[in-house]
Structure formats: structure tokens, C-alpha cells
Amino acid sequence: MEGVTRSAPPGEHDFDALFRDHAAEVFRTMYAFTAGRRGVAEEATAEAFARAIAHAERIRDPLPWIYRTAFRIATDELRRERRTPPEPGSSEQVPAGLGELIGALRRLSPHQRAAIVLRYEADLPVAEIASRMGTSAATVRVHLHRGRNRLRDLLGTEETDDA
């Protein structure tokens, strides 16, 4: 992880380097987490970095903090979307061939979706997923197991990777 010093005291992080090195990764994760909602992913990413800068003096390990914050922001926005009908013509186009997968991801719980996205989109190990989600590795394994099972049920496919 370039640009991030995990042992730095709170407030002594290079947020410019952190943004350069990790913003695209955070965005991709949020894009997958929100099942292709570009606007929500962009907002969650930008707002998470802005909040990290605003709270720099209290943050010991900024990247996991940014991920947790971005997940919370995106989850709140997705909940808000469910309560408010979309404006005519505002729906986003789903990339070809991903419609069924996007629909299935939207039906997972936020924790399951986050674990699945971090594991299979960001290709992170369970321990790092746990750090970014602010939970234990055992809890991540449960979310991955339940999320894969739910996706298998929704998509009717066989799973070959038992990560």
C-alpha cells in the first residue's frame, strides 16, 4: 500500500498520496457495491475522502476508515433510493451481460455485498476485508459464505472457488 503509513499517529497522513494511490480502487469497490450506480459510487468515494481529511486528527489507519465510511455513505444513499422513486429518464444503463449479476448483487444484504465485492472485485484477503469493513475475519467469512450461497440461489450457478 503505497502512500499509507499504518503506524502513523493520528493526523499525520499524506491524504494527497492516499487519494492518488487508492481513490480509483475505492471507487471501483463502491461501483460494484452499489451494483453499478455511478453517481452513488462517486459521491461515496469523494465524501469518504473529504470526511477523512476533516477528521484526520482522530484517524490512525485511514484506508480502512475511508472504506468503512464510503460503505456507510453508499448504504444510506441506496436506502434513500428505495424510499424515493427515480425521476423519469434517470436510470443508469447496466453494462451488457451484467444485468442478472447486478440485480442479484442488489438483493444481497449490504454486509454480504461489501464482503463479496472486496473479495472478488478488489481481490483482497479475508483479514484485509475485515479491516476495511471494521469487523472480524470470522464475520467476513460468514458474510462471504452467505453471500455466495444467496448469489448461487439467485443466479442458479455452481461455485468452484471456495475462498
Coordinates of C-alpha atoms in Angstrom, one line a residue:
M1 CA 0.0 0.0 0.0
E2 CA 1.9 3.0 -1.3
G3 CA 1.4 6.3 0.4
V4 CA -0.1 4.9 3.6
T5 CA 1.8 4.5 6.8
R6 CA -0.3 2.3 9.1
S7 CA 1.6 3.2 12.2
A8 CA 1.5 7.0 11.7
P9 CA 0.0 8.8 14.6
P10 CA -3.5 10.3 14.0
G11 CA -3.4 13.4 11.9
E12 CA 0.0 12.7 10.2
H13 CA -1.2 11.0 7.0
D14 CA -0.5 12.1 3.4
F15 CA -4.0 12.3 2.1
D16 CA -2.9 13.5 -1.3
A17 CA -0.9 10.4 -1.8
L18 CA -3.6 8.3 -0.3
F19 CA -6.1 9.7 -2.8
R20 CA -3.8 9.3 -5.7
D21 CA -2.9 5.7 -4.8
H22 CA -6.4 4.5 -3.7
A23 CA -9.2 6.6 -4.9
A24 CA -9.7 4.6 -8.1
E25 CA -9.7 1.4 -6.1
V26 CA -12.3 2.8 -3.6
F27 CA -14.5 4.0 -6.5
R28 CA -14.4 0.6 -8.2
T29 CA -15.3 -1.1 -5.0
M30 CA -18.2 1.3 -4.4
Y31 CA -19.3 1.0 -8.0
A32 CA -19.6 -2.8 -7.6
F33 CA -21.1 -2.5 -4.1
T34 CA -23.8 -0.1 -5.4
A35 CA -24.4 -2.5 -8.3
G36 CA -23.4 -0.1 -11.0
R37 CA -24.8 3.2 -9.6
R38 CA -22.0 5.5 -10.8
G39 CA -23.4 8.6 -9.1
V40 CA -23.7 6.9 -5.7
A41 CA -20.2 5.4 -6.1
E42 CA -18.6 8.8 -7.0
E43 CA -20.4 10.5 -4.1
A44 CA -19.5 7.9 -1.5
T45 CA -15.8 7.9 -2.6
A46 CA -15.5 11.7 -2.6
E47 CA -17.4 12.2 0.6
A48 CA -15.3 9.5 2.4
F49 CA -12.1 11.1 1.5
A50 CA -13.4 14.5 2.4
R51 CA -14.5 13.3 5.8
A52 CA -11.1 11.6 6.4
I53 CA -9.4 14.9 5.8
A54 CA -11.9 16.6 8.2
H55 CA -11.3 14.0 10.9
A56 CA -7.6 13.4 10.2
E57 CA -6.6 14.1 13.8
R58 CA -8.6 11.1 15.0
I59 CA -7.8 8.5 12.3
R60 CA -5.0 6.1 13.0
D61 CA -5.3 3.9 9.8
P62 CA -7.0 6.0 7.1
L63 CA -7.6 3.5 4.3
P64 CA -9.9 1.1 6.3
W65 CA -11.6 4.2 7.8
I66 CA -12.3 5.5 4.3
Y67 CA -13.7 2.2 3.1
R68 CA -16.0 1.9 6.1
T69 CA -17.2 5.5 5.7
A70 CA -17.7 5.0 1.9
F71 CA -19.7 1.8 2.6
R72 CA -21.9 3.7 5.1
I73 CA -22.5 6.6 2.8
A74 CA -23.4 4.3 -0.1
T75 CA -25.7 2.2 2.0
D76 CA -27.5 5.3 3.2
E77 CA -27.9 6.5 -0.3
L78 CA -29.2 3.1 -1.5
R79 CA -31.8 3.1 1.3
R80 CA -32.8 6.6 0.3
E81 CA -33.2 5.5 -3.3
R82 CA -35.5 2.7 -2.3
R83 CA -37.8 5.2 -0.5
T84 CA -37.9 7.7 -3.3
P85 CA -39.0 6.7 -6.8
P86 CA -36.4 7.5 -9.5
E87 CA -37.0 10.5 -11.8
P88 CA -38.1 9.7 -15.3
G89 CA -35.0 9.1 -17.5
S90 CA -32.6 9.0 -14.6
S91 CA -31.9 5.3 -14.6
E92 CA -28.4 4.2 -15.5
Q93 CA -27.6 1.7 -18.2
V94 CA -26.3 -1.6 -16.9
P95 CA -23.2 -2.9 -18.9
A96 CA -24.0 -5.7 -21.3
G97 CA -24.0 -9.1 -19.8
L98 CA -24.1 -7.9 -16.2
G99 CA -27.8 -7.2 -15.8
E100 CA -28.5 -10.5 -14.0
L101 CA -25.4 -10.2 -11.8
I102 CA -26.1 -6.6 -10.9
G103 CA -29.7 -7.5 -10.0
A104 CA -28.5 -10.4 -7.8
L105 CA -25.9 -8.2 -6.0
R106 CA -28.7 -5.7 -5.2
R107 CA -30.6 -8.4 -3.4
L108 CA -27.7 -9.2 -1.0
S109 CA -27.5 -7.6 2.4
P110 CA -25.1 -4.6 2.5
H111 CA -22.6 -6.6 4.5
Q112 CA -22.7 -9.6 2.2
R113 CA -22.4 -7.3 -0.8
A114 CA -19.4 -5.5 0.7
A115 CA -17.6 -8.7 1.5
I116 CA -18.3 -10.2 -1.9
V117 CA -17.2 -7.0 -3.7
L118 CA -14.0 -6.7 -1.6
R119 CA -13.1 -10.4 -2.1
Y120 CA -13.9 -10.8 -5.8
E121 CA -13.7 -7.3 -7.2
A122 CA -10.8 -5.9 -5.1
D123 CA -9.2 -9.4 -4.7
L124 CA -8.5 -8.8 -1.0
P125 CA -7.7 -11.5 1.6
V126 CA -10.2 -12.0 4.4
A127 CA -8.1 -10.3 7.0
E128 CA -7.9 -7.1 4.9
I129 CA -11.6 -7.2 4.2
A130 CA -12.3 -7.5 7.9
S131 CA -10.1 -4.4 8.5
R132 CA -11.9 -2.4 5.8
M133 CA -15.3 -3.4 7.0
G134 CA -14.4 -2.9 10.6
T135 CA -15.3 -6.4 11.7
S136 CA -13.7 -9.7 12.5
A137 CA -12.3 -12.2 9.9
A138 CA -14.8 -14.8 11.1
T139 CA -17.7 -12.4 10.4
V140 CA -16.3 -11.7 7.0
R141 CA -16.2 -15.5 6.3
V142 CA -19.9 -15.8 7.3
H143 CA -20.8 -12.9 5.0
L144 CA -18.9 -14.4 2.1
H145 CA -20.4 -17.8 2.7
R146 CA -24.0 -16.5 2.9
G147 CA -23.4 -14.1 0.1
R148 CA -22.1 -16.8 -2.3
N149 CA -25.0 -19.1 -1.3
R150 CA -27.5 -16.3 -2.0
L151 CA -25.9 -15.5 -5.3
R152 CA -25.9 -19.1 -6.3
D153 CA -29.6 -19.4 -5.5
L154 CA -30.4 -16.2 -7.4
L155 CA -28.2 -16.9 -10.4
G156 CA -28.6 -20.7 -10.4
T157 CA -24.9 -21.3 -10.9
E158 CA -22.3 -23.7 -9.5
E159 CA -19.5 -22.2 -7.4
T160 CA -16.0 -23.5 -7.9
D161 CA -13.9 -21.1 -5.7
D162 CA -14.2 -21.8 -2.0
A163 CA -12.2 -18.7 -0.9

